[in-house]
Backbone as JSON Lines, residues from 0, in Angstrom:
{"i":0,"aa":"E","n":[128.39,-13.44,34.63],"ca":[128.1,-11.96,35.31],"c":[128.44,-11.95,36.71]}
{"i":1,"aa":"S","n":[129.36,-11.17,36.85],"ca":[129.73,-10.84,38.43],"c":[128.81,-9.96,39.18]}
{"i":2,"aa":"Y","n":[128.54,-10.47,40.25],"ca":[127.39,-9.44,40.88],"c":[128.16,-8.53,42.21]}
{"i":3,"aa":"G","n":[129.61,-8.82,42.32],"ca":[130.19,-8.0,43.27],"c":[129.78,-8.28,44.59]}
{"i":4,"aa":"K","n":[129.37,-7.16,45.7],"ca":[128.73,-7.5,46.96],"c":[127.49,-7.96,46.83]}
{"i":5,"aa":"V","n":[127.11,-8.91,47.56],"ca":[125.76,-9.39,47.65],"c":[125.39,-9.26,49.14]}
{"i":6,"aa":"E","n":[124.12,-8.51,49.54],"ca":[123.53,-8.69,50.62],"c":[122.19,-9.31,50.82]}
{"i":7,"aa":"L","n":[122.05,-9.93,51.67],"ca":[120.51,-10.96,51.79],"c":[120.35,-10.68,53.19]}
{"i":8,"aa":"T","n":[118.92,-10.25,53.37],"ca":[118.31,-9.81,54.5],"c":[116.96,-10.36,54.42]}
{"i":9,"aa":"F","n":[116.62,-11.12,55.56],"ca":[115.57,-11.73,55.74],"c":[114.42,-11.12,57.15]}
{"i":10,"aa":"S","n":[113.58,-10.83,56.83],"ca":[112.89,-10.47,58.37],"c":[111.32,-10.89,58.34]}
{"i":11,"aa":"H","n":[110.71,-10.96,59.41],"ca":[109.57,-11.35,59.65],"c":[108.79,-10.98,60.76]}
{"i":12,"aa":"D","n":[107.72,-10.77,61.06],"ca":[107.0,-10.6,62.34],"c":[105.7,-11.14,62.43]}
{"i":13,"aa":"F","n":[105.67,-12.21,63.3],"ca":[104.38,-13.17,63.26],"c":[104.01,-13.07,64.77]}
{"i":14,"aa":"R","n":[104.28,-11.89,65.25],"ca":[104.14,-11.97,66.81],"c":[102.53,-11.82,67.27]}
{"i":15,"aa":"Q","n":[101.98,-11.08,66.11],"ca":[100.22,-10.7,66.43],"c":[99.58,-11.57,65.82]}
{"i":16,"aa":"A","n":[98.46,-12.27,66.49],"ca":[97.79,-13.27,65.47],"c":[96.85,-12.87,64.63]}
{"i":17,"aa":"T","n":[96.99,-11.77,64.36],"ca":[96.16,-11.09,63.2],"c":[96.86,-10.4,62.18]}
{"i":18,"aa":"A","n":[97.76,-10.24,62.59],"ca":[98.77,-9.26,61.55],"c":[100.01,-10.04,61.37]}
{"i":19,"aa":"K","n":[100.54,-10.11,60.11],"ca":[101.99,-10.74,59.79],"c":[102.54,-9.91,58.72]}
{"i":20,"aa":"S","n":[103.99,-10.13,58.77],"ca":[104.57,-9.5,57.59],"c":[105.91,-10.25,57.36]}
{"i":21,"aa":"F","n":[106.38,-10.19,56.16],"ca":[107.49,-11.11,55.53],"c":[108.31,-10.28,54.46]}
{"i":22,"aa":"S","n":[109.61,-10.49,54.61],"ca":[110.51,-9.73,53.49],"c":[111.72,-10.63,53.33]}
{"i":23,"aa":"A","n":[112.02,-10.64,51.98],"ca":[113.37,-11.34,51.72],"c":[114.16,-10.36,50.65]}
{"i":24,"aa":"I","n":[115.17,-9.63,51.15],"ca":[115.48,-8.53,50.17],"c":[117.06,-9.09,49.98]}
{"i":25,"aa":"A","n":[117.33,-9.12,48.41],"ca":[118.58,-9.32,47.97],"c":[119.35,-8.37,47.35]}
{"i":26,"aa":"T","n":[120.53,-7.78,47.48],"ca":[121.09,-6.72,46.86],"c":[122.39,-7.21,46.21]}
{"i":27,"aa":"F","n":[122.4,-6.87,44.96],"ca":[123.63,-7.46,44.18],"c":[123.92,-6.0,43.65]}
{"i":28,"aa":"A","n":[125.04,-5.49,44.07],"ca":[125.92,-4.26,43.78],"c":[124.93,-3.23,44.06]}
{"i":29,"aa":"T","n":[124.44,-2.61,42.8],"ca":[123.47,-1.3,42.78],"c":[122.03,-2.13,42.67]}
{"i":30,"aa":"R","n":[121.88,-3.36,42.3],"ca":[120.26,-3.78,42.17],"c":[119.92,-4.38,43.06]}
{"i":31,"aa":"E","n":[118.59,-4.41,43.41],"ca":[117.8,-4.79,44.57],"c":[116.62,-5.87,44.0]}
{"i":32,"aa":"A","n":[116.35,-7.11,44.76],"ca":[115.43,-7.91,44.35],"c":[114.78,-8.18,45.85]}
{"i":33,"aa":"Y","n":[113.58,-8.38,45.71],"ca":[112.84,-8.73,46.76],"c":[111.51,-9.43,46.58]}
{"i":34,"aa":"V","n":[110.92,-10.16,47.72],"ca":[109.57,-10.56,47.8],"c":[109.32,-9.79,49.43]}
{"i":35,"aa":"K","n":[107.89,-9.04,49.45],"ca":[107.4,-8.3,50.54],"c":[106.1,-8.9,50.75]}
{"i":36,"aa":"A","n":[105.81,-9.33,51.76],"ca":[104.37,-9.51,52.08],"c":[103.9,-9.18,53.58]}
{"i":37,"aa":"N","n":[102.61,-8.81,53.6],"ca":[102.1,-8.2,54.9],"c":[100.38,-8.71,54.6]}
{"i":38,"aa":"W","n":[99.82,-8.81,55.62],"ca":[98.54,-9.15,55.88],"c":[97.97,-8.9,57.2]}
{"i":39,"aa":"N","n":[96.6,-8.26,57.16],"ca":[96.05,-7.83,58.55],"c":[94.56,-8.69,58.27]}
{"i":40,"aa":"R","n":[94.25,-9.23,59.37],"ca":[92.86,-10.22,59.41],"c":[91.87,-9.59,60.43]}
{"i":41,"aa":"S","n":[90.76,-9.76,60.35],"ca":[90.0,-9.83,61.97],"c":[90.29,-11.13,62.61]}
{"i":42,"aa":"A","n":[89.84,-11.25,63.78],"ca":[90.02,-12.55,64.59],"c":[89.23,-13.64,63.92]}
{"i":43,"aa":"S","n":[88.14,-13.09,63.59],"ca":[86.9,-14.28,62.96],"c":[87.31,-14.26,61.39]}
{"i":44,"aa":"F","n":[88.3,-13.98,60.85],"ca":[88.52,-13.84,59.18],"c":[87.42,-13.35,58.54]}
{"i":45,"aa":"D","n":[86.47,-12.49,58.88],"ca":[85.55,-11.7,58.17],"c":[86.1,-10.45,57.57]}
{"i":46,"aa":"T","n":[87.3,-10.05,57.68],"ca":[87.9,-9.03,57.12],"c":[89.31,-9.32,56.83]}
{"i":47,"aa":"L","n":[89.93,-8.53,55.76],"ca":[91.49,-9.15,55.34],"c":[91.95,-8.03,54.6]}
{"i":48,"aa":"E","n":[93.4,-7.67,54.59],"ca":[93.81,-6.77,53.7],"c":[95.27,-7.26,53.69]}
{"i":49,"aa":"A","n":[95.76,-7.65,52.42],"ca":[96.85,-8.41,52.17],"c":[97.59,-7.61,51.07]}
{"i":50,"aa":"N","n":[99.02,-7.72,50.91],"ca":[99.81,-7.04,50.07],"c":[101.03,-7.67,49.55]}
{"i":51,"aa":"I","n":[101.33,-8.29,48.63],"ca":[102.48,-8.9,48.15],"c":[103.06,-8.16,47.15]}
{"i":52,"aa":"D","n":[104.46,-7.8,47.24],"ca":[105.06,-6.86,46.5],"c":[106.78,-7.68,45.94]}
{"i":53,"aa":"I","n":[106.86,-8.14,44.53],"ca":[107.89,-8.77,44.35],"c":[108.67,-8.01,43.11]}
{"i":54,"aa":"K","n":[110.15,-8.14,43.19],"ca":[110.9,-7.46,42.13],"c":[112.09,-8.46,41.86]}
{"i":55,"aa":"S","n":[112.26,-8.7,40.66],"ca":[113.5,-9.33,40.19],"c":[113.66,-9.15,38.7]}
{"i":56,"aa":"R","n":[114.8,-9.52,38.34],"ca":[115.37,-9.07,37.08],"c":[114.58,-9.99,36.03]}
{"i":57,"aa":"F","n":[114.18,-11.18,36.51],"ca":[113.55,-12.12,35.74],"c":[112.23,-12.02,35.44]}
{"i":58,"aa":"I","n":[111.28,-11.49,36.59],"ca":[110.1,-11.12,36.19],"c":[109.59,-9.74,36.27]}
{"i":59,"aa":"G","n":[110.53,-8.97,36.64],"ca":[110.13,-7.6,36.74],"c":[109.57,-7.32,38.07]}
{"i":60,"aa":"E","n":[108.57,-6.11,38.3],"ca":[107.85,-5.94,39.47],"c":[106.48,-6.5,39.18]}
{"i":61,"aa":"M","n":[106.07,-6.88,40.4],"ca":[104.61,-7.36,40.57],"c":[103.94,-7.09,41.97]}
{"i":62,"aa":"H","n":[102.75,-6.98,41.92],"ca":[102.05,-6.19,42.99],"c":[100.54,-6.85,43.19]}
{"i":63,"aa":"V","n":[100.21,-7.69,44.04],"ca":[99.18,-8.27,44.28],"c":[98.68,-7.58,45.54]}
{"i":64,"aa":"K","n":[97.6,-7.22,45.58],"ca":[96.7,-6.71,46.76],"c":[95.2,-7.39,46.84]}
{"i":65,"aa":"A","n":[95.01,-7.78,48.21],"ca":[93.78,-8.34,48.18],"c":[93.05,-7.64,49.55]}
{"i":66,"aa":"N","n":[91.75,-7.66,49.4],"ca":[90.95,-7.08,50.75],"c":[89.47,-7.66,50.59]}
{"i":67,"aa":"F","n":[88.81,-7.82,51.64],"ca":[87.62,-8.16,51.49],"c":[87.06,-7.97,53.03]}
{"i":68,"aa":"D","n":[85.9,-7.75,52.98],"ca":[84.98,-7.42,54.31],"c":[83.71,-7.81,54.08]}
{"i":69,"aa":"V","n":[83.51,-9.33,55.11],"ca":[82.2,-9.67,55.19],"c":[81.79,-9.7,56.5]}
{"i":70,"aa":"S","n":[82.05,-8.88,57.24],"ca":[81.63,-8.63,58.55],"c":[80.28,-8.1,58.6]}
{"i":71,"aa":"N","n":[79.69,-7.4,57.77],"ca":[78.3,-6.85,57.63],"c":[77.71,-7.61,56.4]}
{"i":72,"aa":"T","n":[77.12,-8.5,56.34],"ca":[76.22,-9.14,55.08],"c":[75.49,-8.38,54.59]}
{"i":73,"aa":"A","n":[75.08,-7.14,54.85],"ca":[74.37,-6.37,54.47],"c":[75.27,-5.37,53.39]}
{"i":74,"aa":"D","n":[76.62,-5.29,53.41],"ca":[77.28,-4.27,52.88],"c":[78.67,-5.06,52.88]}
{"i":75,"aa":"A","n":[78.94,-5.96,52.07],"ca":[80.15,-6.77,51.92],"c":[80.92,-6.59,50.56]}
{"i":76,"aa":"H","n":[81.93,-6.87,50.57],"ca":[82.76,-6.61,49.18],"c":[84.12,-7.24,49.43]}
{"i":77,"aa":"A","n":[84.46,-7.7,48.12],"ca":[86.04,-8.1,48.1],"c":[86.6,-7.85,46.99]}
{"i":78,"aa":"E","n":[87.9,-7.49,46.91],"ca":[88.49,-7.33,45.72],"c":[90.03,-7.68,45.57]}
{"i":79,"aa":"V","n":[90.4,-8.19,44.46],"ca":[91.76,-8.71,44.46],"c":[92.48,-7.74,43.25]}
{"i":80,"aa":"T","n":[93.69,-7.26,43.04],"ca":[94.18,-6.46,42.09],"c":[95.65,-7.12,41.89]}
{"i":81,"aa":"Y","n":[96.07,-7.37,40.46],"ca":[97.23,-7.8,40.47],"c":[97.85,-6.89,39.2]}
{"i":82,"aa":"S","n":[99.09,-6.44,39.4],"ca":[99.91,-5.58,38.45],"c":[101.22,-6.2,38.09]}
{"i":83,"aa":"R","n":[101.75,-6.16,36.78],"ca":[103.28,-6.59,36.83],"c":[103.75,-6.0,35.69]}
{"i":84,"aa":"T","n":[104.85,-5.27,35.81],"ca":[105.74,-4.81,34.95],"c":[106.86,-5.3,34.62]}
{"i":85,"aa":"T","n":[107.2,-5.76,33.39],"ca":[108.08,-6.7,33.12],"c":[109.42,-6.08,33.04]}
{"i":86,"aa":"S","n":[110.55,-6.6,32.97],"ca":[111.89,-5.86,33.08],"c":[111.93,-5.15,31.65]}
{"i":87,"aa":"G","n":[111.05,-5.81,30.45],"ca":[110.93,-4.85,29.16],"c":[110.03,-3.76,29.33]}
{"i":88,"aa":"G","n":[109.53,-3.58,30.64],"ca":[108.44,-2.33,30.64],"c":[107.13,-2.61,30.26]}
{"i":89,"aa":"E","n":[107.01,-3.85,29.95],"ca":[105.23,-4.09,29.53],"c":[104.74,-4.37,31.04]}
{"i":90,"aa":"T","n":[103.34,-3.79,30.88],"ca":[102.75,-3.71,32.24],"c":[101.34,-4.84,31.77]}
{"i":91,"aa":"R","n":[100.97,-5.53,33.03],"ca":[99.75,-6.3,32.67],"c":[99.07,-6.05,33.96]}
{"i":92,"aa":"N","n":[97.67,-5.86,34.1],"ca":[96.96,-5.81,35.12],"c":[95.66,-6.7,35.11]}
{"i":93,"aa":"A","n":[95.46,-7.0,36.14],"ca":[94.12,-7.98,36.43],"c":[93.47,-7.47,37.56]}
{"i":94,"aa":"S","n":[91.86,-7.4,37.68],"ca":[91.59,-7.47,38.95],"c":[89.96,-8.17,39.09]}
{"i":95,"aa":"M","n":[89.61,-8.34,40.28],"ca":[88.41,-9.0,40.37],"c":[87.68,-8.2,41.43]}
{"i":96,"aa":"K","n":[86.33,-7.8,41.05],"ca":[85.95,-7.06,42.49],"c":[84.27,-7.91,42.67]}
{"i":97,"aa":"W","n":[84.01,-7.84,43.98],"ca":[82.4,-8.71,44.13],"c":[81.8,-7.69,45.44]}
{"i":98,"aa":"L","n":[80.46,-7.52,45.08],"ca":[80.05,-6.63,46.3],"c":[78.56,-7.14,46.17]}
{"i":99,"aa":"R","n":[78.01,-6.83,47.68],"ca":[76.97,-7.26,47.97],"c":[76.12,-6.32,49.06]}
{"i":100,"aa":"K","n":[74.97,-5.87,48.44],"ca":[74.16,-4.86,49.39],"c":[72.85,-5.44,49.36]}
{"i":101,"aa":"R","n":[72.26,-5.25,50.71],"ca":[71.16,-5.7,51.24],"c":[70.21,-4.47,52.18]}
{"i":102,"aa":"T","n":[68.9,-4.63,51.8],"ca":[68.19,-4.01,52.77],"c":[66.92,-4.52,52.82]}
{"i":103,"aa":"S","n":[65.93,-3.97,53.75],"ca":[64.84,-5.08,53.79],"c":[64.16,-5.0,52.21]}
{"i":104,"aa":"D","n":[64.38,-4.03,51.41],"ca":[63.53,-4.14,50.41],"c":[64.37,-4.07,48.99]}
{"i":105,"aa":"H","n":[65.74,-4.14,49.15],"ca":[66.63,-4.14,48.04],"c":[67.51,-5.13,48.31]}
{"i":106,"aa":"L","n":[68.11,-5.74,47.18],"ca":[69.38,-6.72,47.33],"c":[70.12,-6.26,45.84]}
{"i":107,"aa":"E","n":[71.47,-6.02,46.17],"ca":[72.42,-6.17,45.1],"c":[73.51,-6.62,45.09]}
{"i":108,"aa":"T","n":[73.91,-7.59,43.9],"ca":[75.31,-8.07,43.99],"c":[75.74,-8.15,42.44]}
{"i":109,"aa":"E","n":[77.23,-7.77,42.39],"ca":[77.88,-7.78,41.39],"c":[79.28,-8.6,41.4]}
{"i":110,"aa":"L","n":[79.58,-9.13,40.44],"ca":[80.98,-9.66,40.15],"c":[81.49,-9.09,39.0]}
{"i":111,"aa":"V","n":[82.56,-8.53,38.95],"ca":[83.42,-8.0,37.65],"c":[84.95,-8.5,37.75]}
{"i":112,"aa":"A","n":[85.3,-8.94,36.66],"ca":[86.73,-9.27,36.48],"c":[87.27,-8.78,35.1]}
{"i":113,"aa":"D","n":[88.43,-8.2,35.27],"ca":[89.12,-7.74,34.29],"c":[90.42,-8.16,34.14]}
{"i":114,"aa":"T","n":[91.07,-8.71,32.93],"ca":[92.22,-9.23,32.52],"c":[93.0,-8.51,31.48]}
{"i":115,"aa":"P","n":[94.45,-8.73,31.21],"ca":[94.81,-8.35,30.18],"c":[94.76,-9.35,28.96]}
{"i":116,"aa":"F","n":[93.91,-10.25,29.01],"ca":[93.72,-11.54,27.86],"c":[92.52,-11.15,27.07]}
{"i":117,"aa":"E","n":[93.05,-10.95,25.89],"ca":[92.13,-10.79,24.58],"c":[90.56,-11.41,24.91]}
{"i":118,"aa":"F","n":[90.91,-12.68,24.94],"ca":[89.64,-13.81,25.11],"c":[88.79,-13.41,26.5]}
{"i":119,"aa":"L","n":[89.2,-12.64,27.23],"ca":[88.77,-12.76,28.63],"c":[88.93,-11.27,29.27]}
{"i":120,"aa":"K","n":[88.88,-10.13,28.38],"ca":[89.36,-8.67,28.79],"c":[88.49,-8.27,30.16]}
{"i":121,"aa":"H","n":[86.97,-8.51,29.72],"ca":[85.78,-8.15,30.6],"c":[84.84,-9.14,31.11]}
{"i":122,"aa":"Q","n":[84.49,-9.15,32.17],"ca":[83.59,-10.05,32.75],"c":[82.63,-9.46,33.78]}
{"i":123,"aa":"R","n":[81.39,-9.64,33.58],"ca":[80.56,-9.1,34.71],"c":[79.32,-9.62,34.89]}
{"i":124,"aa":"I","n":[78.92,-10.08,36.08],"ca":[77.39,-10.7,36.44],"c":[76.81,-9.89,37.24]}
{"i":125,"aa":"Y","n":[75.6,-9.39,37.15],"ca":[75.06,-8.6,38.29],"c":[73.27,-8.68,38.43]}
{"i":126,"aa":"V","n":[73.13,-8.61,39.6],"ca":[71.66,-8.47,39.9],"c":[71.26,-7.62,41.01]}
{"i":127,"aa":"K","n":[70.04,-6.89,40.72],"ca":[69.78,-5.55,41.4],"c":[68.17,-6.08,41.52]}
{"i":128,"aa":"A","n":[67.68,-6.3,42.66],"ca":[66.28,-6.81,43.22],"c":[65.64,-5.61,43.99]}
{"i":129,"aa":"D","n":[64.62,-5.02,43.75],"ca":[63.63,-4.19,44.61],"c":[62.32,-4.88,44.87]}
{"i":130,"aa":"F","n":[62.32,-4.88,46.04],"ca":[60.99,-5.2,46.56],"c":[60.17,-4.32,47.03]}
{"i":131,"aa":"S","n":[60.16,-3.08,46.83],"ca":[59.48,-2.15,47.48],"c":[58.15,-1.94,47.01]}
{"i":132,"aa":"G","n":[57.92,-2.05,45.46],"ca":[56.84,-2.01,44.84],"c":[56.51,-3.22,44.16]}
{"i":133,"aa":"I","n":[56.13,-4.35,45.04],"ca":[56.15,-5.87,44.64],"c":[57.35,-6.18,44.25]}
{"i":134,"aa":"F","n":[57.86,-6.21,43.23],"ca":[59.06,-6.77,42.71],"c":[59.5,-6.36,41.53]}
{"i":135,"aa":"H","n":[60.87,-5.83,41.37],"ca":[61.41,-5.3,39.97],"c":[63.04,-5.89,40.14]}
{"i":136,"aa":"L","n":[63.41,-6.54,38.82],"ca":[64.72,-7.12,38.85],"c":[65.33,-6.8,37.51]}
{"i":137,"aa":"T","n":[66.59,-6.47,37.59],"ca":[67.4,-5.96,36.72],"c":[68.59,-6.75,36.98]}
{"i":138,"aa":"S","n":[68.97,-7.51,35.8],"ca":[70.39,-8.44,35.97],"c":[70.9,-8.57,34.63]}
{"i":139,"aa":"G","n":[72.06,-9.13,34.44],"ca":[72.95,-9.31,33.19],"c":[73.89,-10.06,33.36]}
{"i":140,"aa":"A","n":[74.7,-10.34,32.28],"ca":[76.13,-11.13,32.14],"c":[76.77,-10.3,30.97]}
{"i":141,"aa":"E","n":[78.15,-10.13,31.29],"ca":[78.91,-9.34,30.14],"c":[80.02,-10.15,29.87]}
{"i":142,"aa":"Y","n":[80.48,-10.44,28.76],"ca":[81.55,-11.04,28.29],"c":[82.27,-10.15,27.28]}
{"i":143,"aa":"N","n":[83.37,-9.69,27.7],"ca":[84.05,-8.96,26.64],"c":[82.98,-7.75,26.25]}
{"i":144,"aa":"D","n":[82.88,-7.72,24.99],"ca":[81.65,-6.61,24.27],"c":[80.51,-7.22,24.3]}
{"i":145,"aa":"K","n":[80.12,-8.47,24.39],"ca":[78.61,-8.95,24.36],"c":[77.96,-8.98,25.96]}
{"i":146,"aa":"K","n":[76.63,-8.55,25.58],"ca":[76.02,-8.61,26.84],"c":[74.8,-9.34,26.9]}
{"i":147,"aa":"V","n":[74.02,-9.82,27.72],"ca":[73.08,-10.31,28.09],"c":[72.22,-9.71,29.1]}
{"i":148,"aa":"T","n":[70.96,-9.34,29.12],"ca":[70.45,-8.52,29.94],"c":[68.82,-9.24,30.27]}
{"i":149,"aa":"F","n":[68.36,-9.09,31.77],"ca":[67.16,-9.65,31.68],"c":[66.49,-8.65,32.97]}
{"i":150,"aa":"D","n":[65.11,-8.22,32.45],"ca":[64.54,-7.28,33.29],"c":[63.26,-7.74,33.67]}
{"i":151,"aa":"L","n":[62.58,-7.8,34.64],"ca":[61.54,-8.4,35.09],"c":[60.78,-7.36,36.07]}
{"i":152,"aa":"D","n":[59.42,-6.89,35.71],"ca":[58.73,-6.09,36.68],"c":[57.3,-6.87,36.97]}
{"i":153,"aa":"I","n":[57.14,-6.97,38.22],"ca":[55.92,-7.52,38.64],"c":[55.02,-6.61,39.62]}
{"i":154,"aa":"K","n":[53.97,-6.24,39.04],"ca":[53.06,-5.45,39.72],"c":[51.8,-5.99,40.22]}
{"i":155,"aa":"K","n":[51.02,-5.35,40.84],"ca":[49.68,-5.99,41.37],"c":[48.9,-6.65,40.38]}
{"i":156,"aa":"K","n":[48.86,-5.91,39.11],"ca":[47.95,-6.5,38.19],"c":[48.68,-6.78,36.81]}
{"i":157,"aa":"S","n":[50.22,-6.88,36.72],"ca":[50.74,-7.1,35.84],"c":[52.26,-7.62,35.76]}
{"i":158,"aa":"I","n":[52.79,-8.35,34.8],"ca":[54.28,-8.88,34.5],"c":[54.44,-8.47,33.48]}
{"i":159,"aa":"T","n":[55.89,-7.98,33.4],"ca":[56.54,-7.61,32.17],"c":[58.0,-8.17,32.3]}
{"i":160,"aa":"G","n":[58.44,-8.19,31.03],"ca":[59.94,-9.03,30.96],"c":[60.56,-8.79,29.75]}
{"i":161,"aa":"K","n":[61.64,-8.39,30.01],"ca":[62.54,-7.97,28.51],"c":[63.99,-8.54,28.73]}
{"i":162,"aa":"I","n":[64.43,-9.33,27.73],"ca":[65.66,-10.14,27.43],"c":[66.24,-9.45,26.25]}
{"i":163,"aa":"T","n":[67.52,-9.13,26.56],"ca":[68.42,-8.59,25.21],"c":[69.59,-9.73,25.33]}
{"i":164,"aa":"T","n":[69.93,-10.0,23.99],"ca":[71.13,-10.82,23.86],"c":[72.02,-10.41,22.65]}
{"i":165,"aa":"P","n":[73.01,-10.6,22.38],"ca":[73.74,-10.44,21.21],"c":[73.79,-11.56,20.03]}
{"i":166,"aa":"I","n":[72.52,-12.54,20.37],"ca":[72.21,-13.49,19.28],"c":[71.53,-13.05,18.24]}
{"i":167,"aa":"E","n":[71.89,-13.46,16.91],"ca":[71.0,-13.17,15.81],"c":[69.75,-13.47,16.01]}
{"i":168,"aa":"N","n":[68.66,-12.65,15.75],"ca":[67.27,-12.83,15.78],"c":[66.75,-13.1,17.14]}
{"i":169,"aa":"F","n":[67.41,-13.1,18.17],"ca":[66.9,-13.04,19.59],"c":[67.73,-11.72,20.16]}
{"i":170,"aa":"E","n":[67.79,-10.78,19.6],"ca":[68.36,-9.47,20.21],"c":[67.56,-8.88,21.36]}
{"i":171,"aa":"L","n":[66.08,-9.17,21.02],"ca":[65.31,-8.46,21.81],"c":[64.12,-9.33,22.06]}
{"i":172,"aa":"I","n":[63.79,-9.85,23.17],"ca":[62.85,-10.83,23.63],"c":[61.83,-9.8,24.78]}
{"i":173,"aa":"E","n":[60.44,-9.63,24.29],"ca":[59.78,-9.03,25.17],"c":[58.37,-9.38,25.5]}
{"i":174,"aa":"G","n":[57.73,-9.39,26.84],"ca":[56.47,-9.86,26.91],"c":[56.01,-9.21,28.11]}
{"i":175,"aa":"S","n":[54.55,-9.34,28.12],"ca":[53.8,-8.85,29.07],"c":[52.58,-9.68,29.25]}
{"i":176,"aa":"I","n":[51.87,-9.69,30.63],"ca":[50.7,-10.1,30.78],"c":[50.1,-9.12,31.66]}
{"i":177,"aa":"N","n":[48.64,-8.85,31.67],"ca":[47.97,-8.0,32.55],"c":[46.77,-8.91,33.25]}
{"i":178,"aa":"F","n":[46.43,-8.98,34.36],"ca":[45.65,-9.88,34.84],"c":[44.97,-9.1,36.09]}
{"i":179,"aa":"N","n":[43.64,-9.43,36.47],"ca":[43.06,-9.17,37.38],"c":[42.31,-10.16,38.06]}
{"i":180,"aa":"L","n":[42.86,-10.65,39.4],"ca":[42.34,-11.91,39.95],"c":[41.65,-11.57,41.16]}
{"i":181,"aa":"G","n":[41.08,-10.5,41.26],"ca":[40.3,-9.96,42.39],"c":[39.11,-9.84,42.08]}
{"i":182,"aa":"G","n":[37.92,-10.01,43.06],"ca":[36.63,-9.71,42.62],"c":[36.08,-11.17,42.13]}
{"i":183,"aa":"R","n":[34.75,-10.75,41.56],"ca":[33.95,-11.83,40.83],"c":[34.37,-12.18,39.61]}
{"i":184,"aa":"T","n":[34.91,-11.31,38.79],"ca":[35.28,-11.54,37.4],"c":[37.06,-11.57,37.35]}
{"i":185,"aa":"K","n":[37.31,-12.58,36.91],"ca":[38.85,-12.74,36.66],"c":[39.41,-12.66,35.25]}
{"i":186,"aa":"T","n":[40.31,-11.79,34.98],"ca":[40.83,-11.67,33.65],"c":[42.41,-11.81,33.76]}
{"i":187,"aa":"V","n":[42.44,-12.27,32.46],"ca":[44.02,-12.45,32.06],"c":[44.32,-11.92,30.65]}
């Protein structure tokens, strides 16, 4: 196969300590192939935004985007996304997201991943804790269409818990206990 006129262009900008870019572009007659990347980060590496774009007749088009911000640990997050369209037109996407939020009486964290693979389509792990009324916990894990949850509620005179699973004969497990440990008479 003859490509006719071929043009190659390389460029980069590494002048700044926290922002960088790079590109390599090849033009074959009317067709273009490239790799382009850029990223910006904070001086302390607690924030980042990055992109990578690739186009070629062999792999199609691919985009990767990443960002994170952990500069405030009370409100932190990270995300990576991947998208690829083959030269045949088939599209594949994947992503992973993480978040963490915290106040004096609340904590929440979650990790979610989605992929194009049947055996690993969707995964999620989450925890939400509330300390304002003694203690309440909501948590769980998901794997494709299967879910496990765990809820716990601790109050001044009781504890209740609930577990749900996809396991036969263990779909729902619940328990509670009431108590009074104050005064002369103690009860459970």
